[in-house]
Coordinates of C-alpha atoms in Angstrom, one line a residue:
M1 CA 0.0 0.0 0.0
T2 CA 1.8 3.1 -1.2
A3 CA 1.1 6.8 -1.8
S4 CA 2.0 8.6 -5.0
D5 CA 3.0 12.1 -5.9
N6 CA -0.3 13.0 -7.5
G7 CA -2.3 12.5 -4.4
K8 CA -3.7 9.1 -5.1
Y9 CA -3.2 6.1 -2.9
I10 CA -2.4 2.7 -4.4
W11 CA -4.2 0.2 -2.3
N12 CA -2.9 -3.4 -2.8
H13 CA -5.7 -5.6 -1.6
E14 CA -4.9 -9.3 -2.0
L15 CA -7.6 -9.5 -4.8
A16 CA -6.9 -6.3 -6.6
T17 CA -4.8 -3.2 -6.9
L18 CA -6.9 0.0 -6.7
H19 CA -6.0 3.6 -7.2
L20 CA -7.9 5.5 -4.6
L21 CA -8.2 9.1 -5.9
K22 CA -8.4 12.3 -3.9
E23 CA -11.3 13.3 -6.1
K24 CA -13.3 10.5 -4.2
A25 CA -13.1 8.0 -7.1
I26 CA -11.4 4.7 -7.8
F27 CA -9.4 3.9 -10.9
L28 CA -9.0 0.2 -11.9
V29 CA -5.8 0.1 -13.9
K30 CA -6.2 -3.4 -15.3
E31 CA -9.8 -2.7 -16.4
N32 CA -9.1 0.9 -17.4
T33 CA -12.2 1.8 -15.5
L34 CA -13.2 4.7 -13.4
L35 CA -15.6 4.0 -10.5
L36 CA -17.9 6.7 -9.0
A37 CA -20.5 6.4 -6.3
D38 CA -23.4 8.6 -5.2
T39 CA -23.2 11.6 -7.6
H40 CA -26.8 12.5 -6.9
F41 CA -27.2 14.6 -10.0
G42 CA -30.5 16.5 -10.0
K43 CA -30.5 17.0 -6.2
A44 CA -30.1 20.7 -6.5
A45 CA -33.1 21.0 -8.8
H46 CA -35.1 18.7 -6.4
F47 CA -34.4 21.1 -3.5
R48 CA -35.3 24.2 -5.6
K49 CA -38.6 22.6 -6.5
A50 CA -39.2 22.3 -2.7
G51 CA -38.4 26.0 -2.4
I52 CA -34.9 25.6 -1.1
P53 CA -32.5 27.8 -3.2
V54 CA -29.5 25.6 -4.3
P55 CA -27.5 26.7 -7.3
E56 CA -27.3 24.2 -10.3
N57 CA -23.6 24.9 -10.8
I58 CA -22.8 22.6 -7.9
H59 CA -23.5 19.7 -10.3
L60 CA -21.7 21.4 -13.2
E61 CA -18.6 21.4 -11.1
D62 CA -19.0 17.7 -10.5
F63 CA -19.3 17.1 -14.3
A64 CA -16.1 19.1 -14.7
R65 CA -14.4 16.9 -12.1
I66 CA -15.4 13.8 -14.0
H67 CA -14.1 15.3 -17.2
Q68 CA -10.7 16.0 -15.5
L69 CA -10.6 12.5 -14.2
L70 CA -11.2 11.0 -17.6
D71 CA -8.4 13.1 -19.0
S72 CA -5.9 12.3 -16.2
T73 CA -6.7 8.5 -16.1
G74 CA -7.4 7.8 -19.7
A75 CA -10.3 5.6 -18.6
S76 CA -12.3 4.0 -21.4
K77 CA -15.2 3.1 -19.0
V78 CA -17.1 4.8 -16.2
I79 CA -19.2 2.8 -13.8
F80 CA -21.5 4.7 -11.5
L81 CA -22.2 2.6 -8.3
G82 CA -25.7 3.8 -7.7
D83 CA -27.6 7.0 -6.9
L84 CA -26.5 8.6 -10.2
F85 CA -29.6 10.7 -10.2
H86 CA -31.3 11.9 -7.0
S87 CA -35.0 11.7 -7.8
D88 CA -37.4 12.7 -10.5
A89 CA -36.2 13.7 -14.0
N90 CA -35.2 17.4 -14.3
E91 CA -32.8 19.5 -16.2
S92 CA -29.8 17.8 -14.7
W93 CA -30.8 14.6 -16.6
F94 CA -30.3 16.4 -19.9
T95 CA -27.0 17.8 -18.7
L96 CA -25.9 14.2 -18.0
L97 CA -26.9 13.1 -21.5
E98 CA -25.0 16.0 -23.1
F99 CA -22.0 15.1 -21.0
I100 CA -22.1 11.5 -22.2
E101 CA -22.4 12.7 -25.8
L102 CA -19.2 14.7 -25.4
H103 CA -17.4 11.5 -24.7
P104 CA -18.5 9.1 -27.5
N105 CA -15.5 6.7 -27.0
I106 CA -16.2 6.1 -23.3
S107 CA -18.7 3.5 -22.0
F108 CA -20.9 4.8 -19.2
Q109 CA -22.6 2.2 -17.0
L110 CA -24.9 2.4 -14.0
V111 CA -25.4 -0.1 -11.2
L112 CA -28.8 1.0 -10.0
G113 CA -29.2 2.4 -6.5
N114 CA -32.1 3.2 -4.2
H115 CA -32.4 6.8 -5.6
D116 CA -32.3 5.7 -9.2
I117 CA -36.1 5.6 -9.6
L118 CA -36.6 7.1 -13.1
P119 CA -39.0 5.3 -15.4
E120 CA -37.4 2.2 -17.0
S121 CA -38.1 3.8 -20.5
I122 CA -35.8 6.7 -19.6
Y123 CA -32.9 4.4 -18.8
K124 CA -33.6 2.2 -21.8
N125 CA -33.5 5.2 -24.2
S126 CA -30.3 6.6 -22.7
P127 CA -26.7 5.7 -23.7
L128 CA -26.2 4.2 -20.2
E129 CA -25.7 0.5 -19.8
I130 CA -27.8 -0.5 -16.9
H131 CA -27.2 -3.2 -14.3
S132 CA -30.1 -3.8 -11.9
G133 CA -28.1 -6.0 -9.6
G134 CA -24.4 -6.3 -8.7
L135 CA -21.8 -6.3 -11.5
K136 CA -19.0 -8.9 -11.4
L137 CA -15.6 -7.9 -12.7
G138 CA -13.2 -10.8 -12.1
D139 CA -12.7 -10.9 -8.3
L140 CA -14.6 -7.6 -7.8
L141 CA -18.3 -7.3 -7.1
L142 CA -19.6 -3.8 -7.8
S143 CA -22.8 -2.8 -6.1
H144 CA -24.6 0.2 -4.6
K145 CA -25.1 -1.1 -1.1
P146 CA -22.5 -3.2 0.9
Q147 CA -23.1 -6.9 0.4
E148 CA -23.1 -9.5 3.1
G149 CA -21.9 -13.1 3.2
L150 CA -19.1 -12.5 0.7
A151 CA -16.8 -15.3 -0.3
R152 CA -13.1 -14.8 0.6
D153 CA -12.2 -14.5 -3.0
T154 CA -14.6 -11.6 -3.7
L155 CA -13.9 -7.9 -3.0
N156 CA -17.1 -5.8 -2.9
I157 CA -16.8 -2.1 -4.0
C158 CA -19.8 -0.1 -3.2
G159 CA -21.3 3.2 -2.1
H160 CA -24.6 4.2 -0.5
I161 CA -23.3 5.1 3.0
H162 CA -21.4 8.3 2.2
P163 CA -18.7 7.4 4.8
G164 CA -17.0 10.2 6.8
I165 CA -14.4 10.1 9.6
V166 CA -14.3 12.6 12.5
L167 CA -10.7 13.7 13.2
K168 CA -9.6 15.7 16.2
K169 CA -6.9 18.3 15.8
N170 CA -6.9 19.2 19.5
S171 CA -9.4 19.2 22.4
K172 CA -11.5 21.9 20.7
Q173 CA -11.2 21.3 17.0
R174 CA -13.0 18.5 15.2
F175 CA -13.7 18.0 11.5
R176 CA -15.1 15.3 9.2
L177 CA -13.5 14.1 6.0
P178 CA -14.9 11.8 3.3
A179 CA -13.3 8.3 3.5
F180 CA -12.8 5.0 1.8
Y181 CA -13.9 2.5 4.5
Y182 CA -13.0 -1.2 4.3
K183 CA -14.6 -3.9 6.4
N184 CA -15.6 -7.5 5.9
N185 CA -14.3 -7.6 2.3
S186 CA -16.4 -4.5 1.3
L187 CA -14.7 -1.2 0.4
I188 CA -17.3 1.6 0.8
M189 CA -16.5 4.6 -1.4
P190 CA -17.0 8.2 -0.4
A191 CA -19.9 10.0 -2.2
F192 CA -18.6 11.7 -5.3
G193 CA -21.2 14.4 -5.4
Q194 CA -20.5 17.7 -3.7
F195 CA -24.1 18.2 -2.6
T196 CA -24.2 15.1 -0.4
G197 CA -23.8 14.6 3.4
L198 CA -21.4 12.5 5.4
F199 CA -22.3 9.6 7.6
S200 CA -19.8 9.4 10.5
M201 CA -18.2 5.9 10.7
D202 CA -16.3 4.2 13.5
V203 CA -12.6 3.8 12.7
N204 CA -12.3 1.1 15.4
S205 CA -14.8 -1.1 13.5
A206 CA -12.9 -0.9 10.2
E207 CA -10.0 -2.9 9.0
S208 CA -8.7 0.0 6.8
V209 CA -9.7 3.6 6.5
M210 CA -8.3 6.1 4.0
V211 CA -9.6 9.7 4.2
T212 CA -9.6 12.2 1.3
T213 CA -8.5 15.8 1.3
P214 CA -8.3 18.2 -1.7
E215 CA -4.5 17.4 -1.9
R216 CA -4.3 13.6 -1.3
V217 CA -5.7 10.4 0.1
I218 CA -4.4 9.7 3.6
P219 CA -4.4 6.2 5.2
I220 CA -5.2 6.5 8.9
K221 CA -5.7 2.8 9.5
L222 CA -4.4 -0.2 7.5
N223 CA -5.0 -3.8 8.2
N224 CA -6.3 -3.0 11.7
K225 CA -3.2 -0.9 12.4
V226 CA -3.7 2.8 13.1
G227 CA -1.2 5.0 11.4

């Protein structure tokens, strides 16, 4: 398990080598695939519909981050691990379709999550390849929610939880950071979308925890050892 000079963290699990990115994404080198969880596009418009003023550019910034990741990794495939879209169809859905059209040589796939509730016809008529259950990639099982009862030869990569870790700088200062959280052969990804919350996770219950900052991914616990 090694860090690198561009802020990513190379996590050598016994079943796979994963590049954990400071942008809260995972790059699978062997598969040339970018993994993203919990983008929640359309959430800003959903809140505006309810009378809560949230600017749409928060999602546009997320699209820009994906574009930058595609440039930096050279990925030929993007797999969203659920909660791609927050709720009912709104203008953000068409922004997503336009974004996909700008990348005609890249395969975009979606493992459905609990918020992906658009009518089946909308998904069917989109350029997205849809997976209603988990997606197996060799020894990897990609899903939205963490899976239970996993075989020892399977590594589950998932989202849904929006894991965050509370860190204490001193007796008065505490702050939370998004984190990659590994336990029981499931690696839970941080939510990619900026307009998402964090769910505080217990470091003591995890086998490995890597927090993300704007500059780099920092391991604070590896193989049950606190760094």
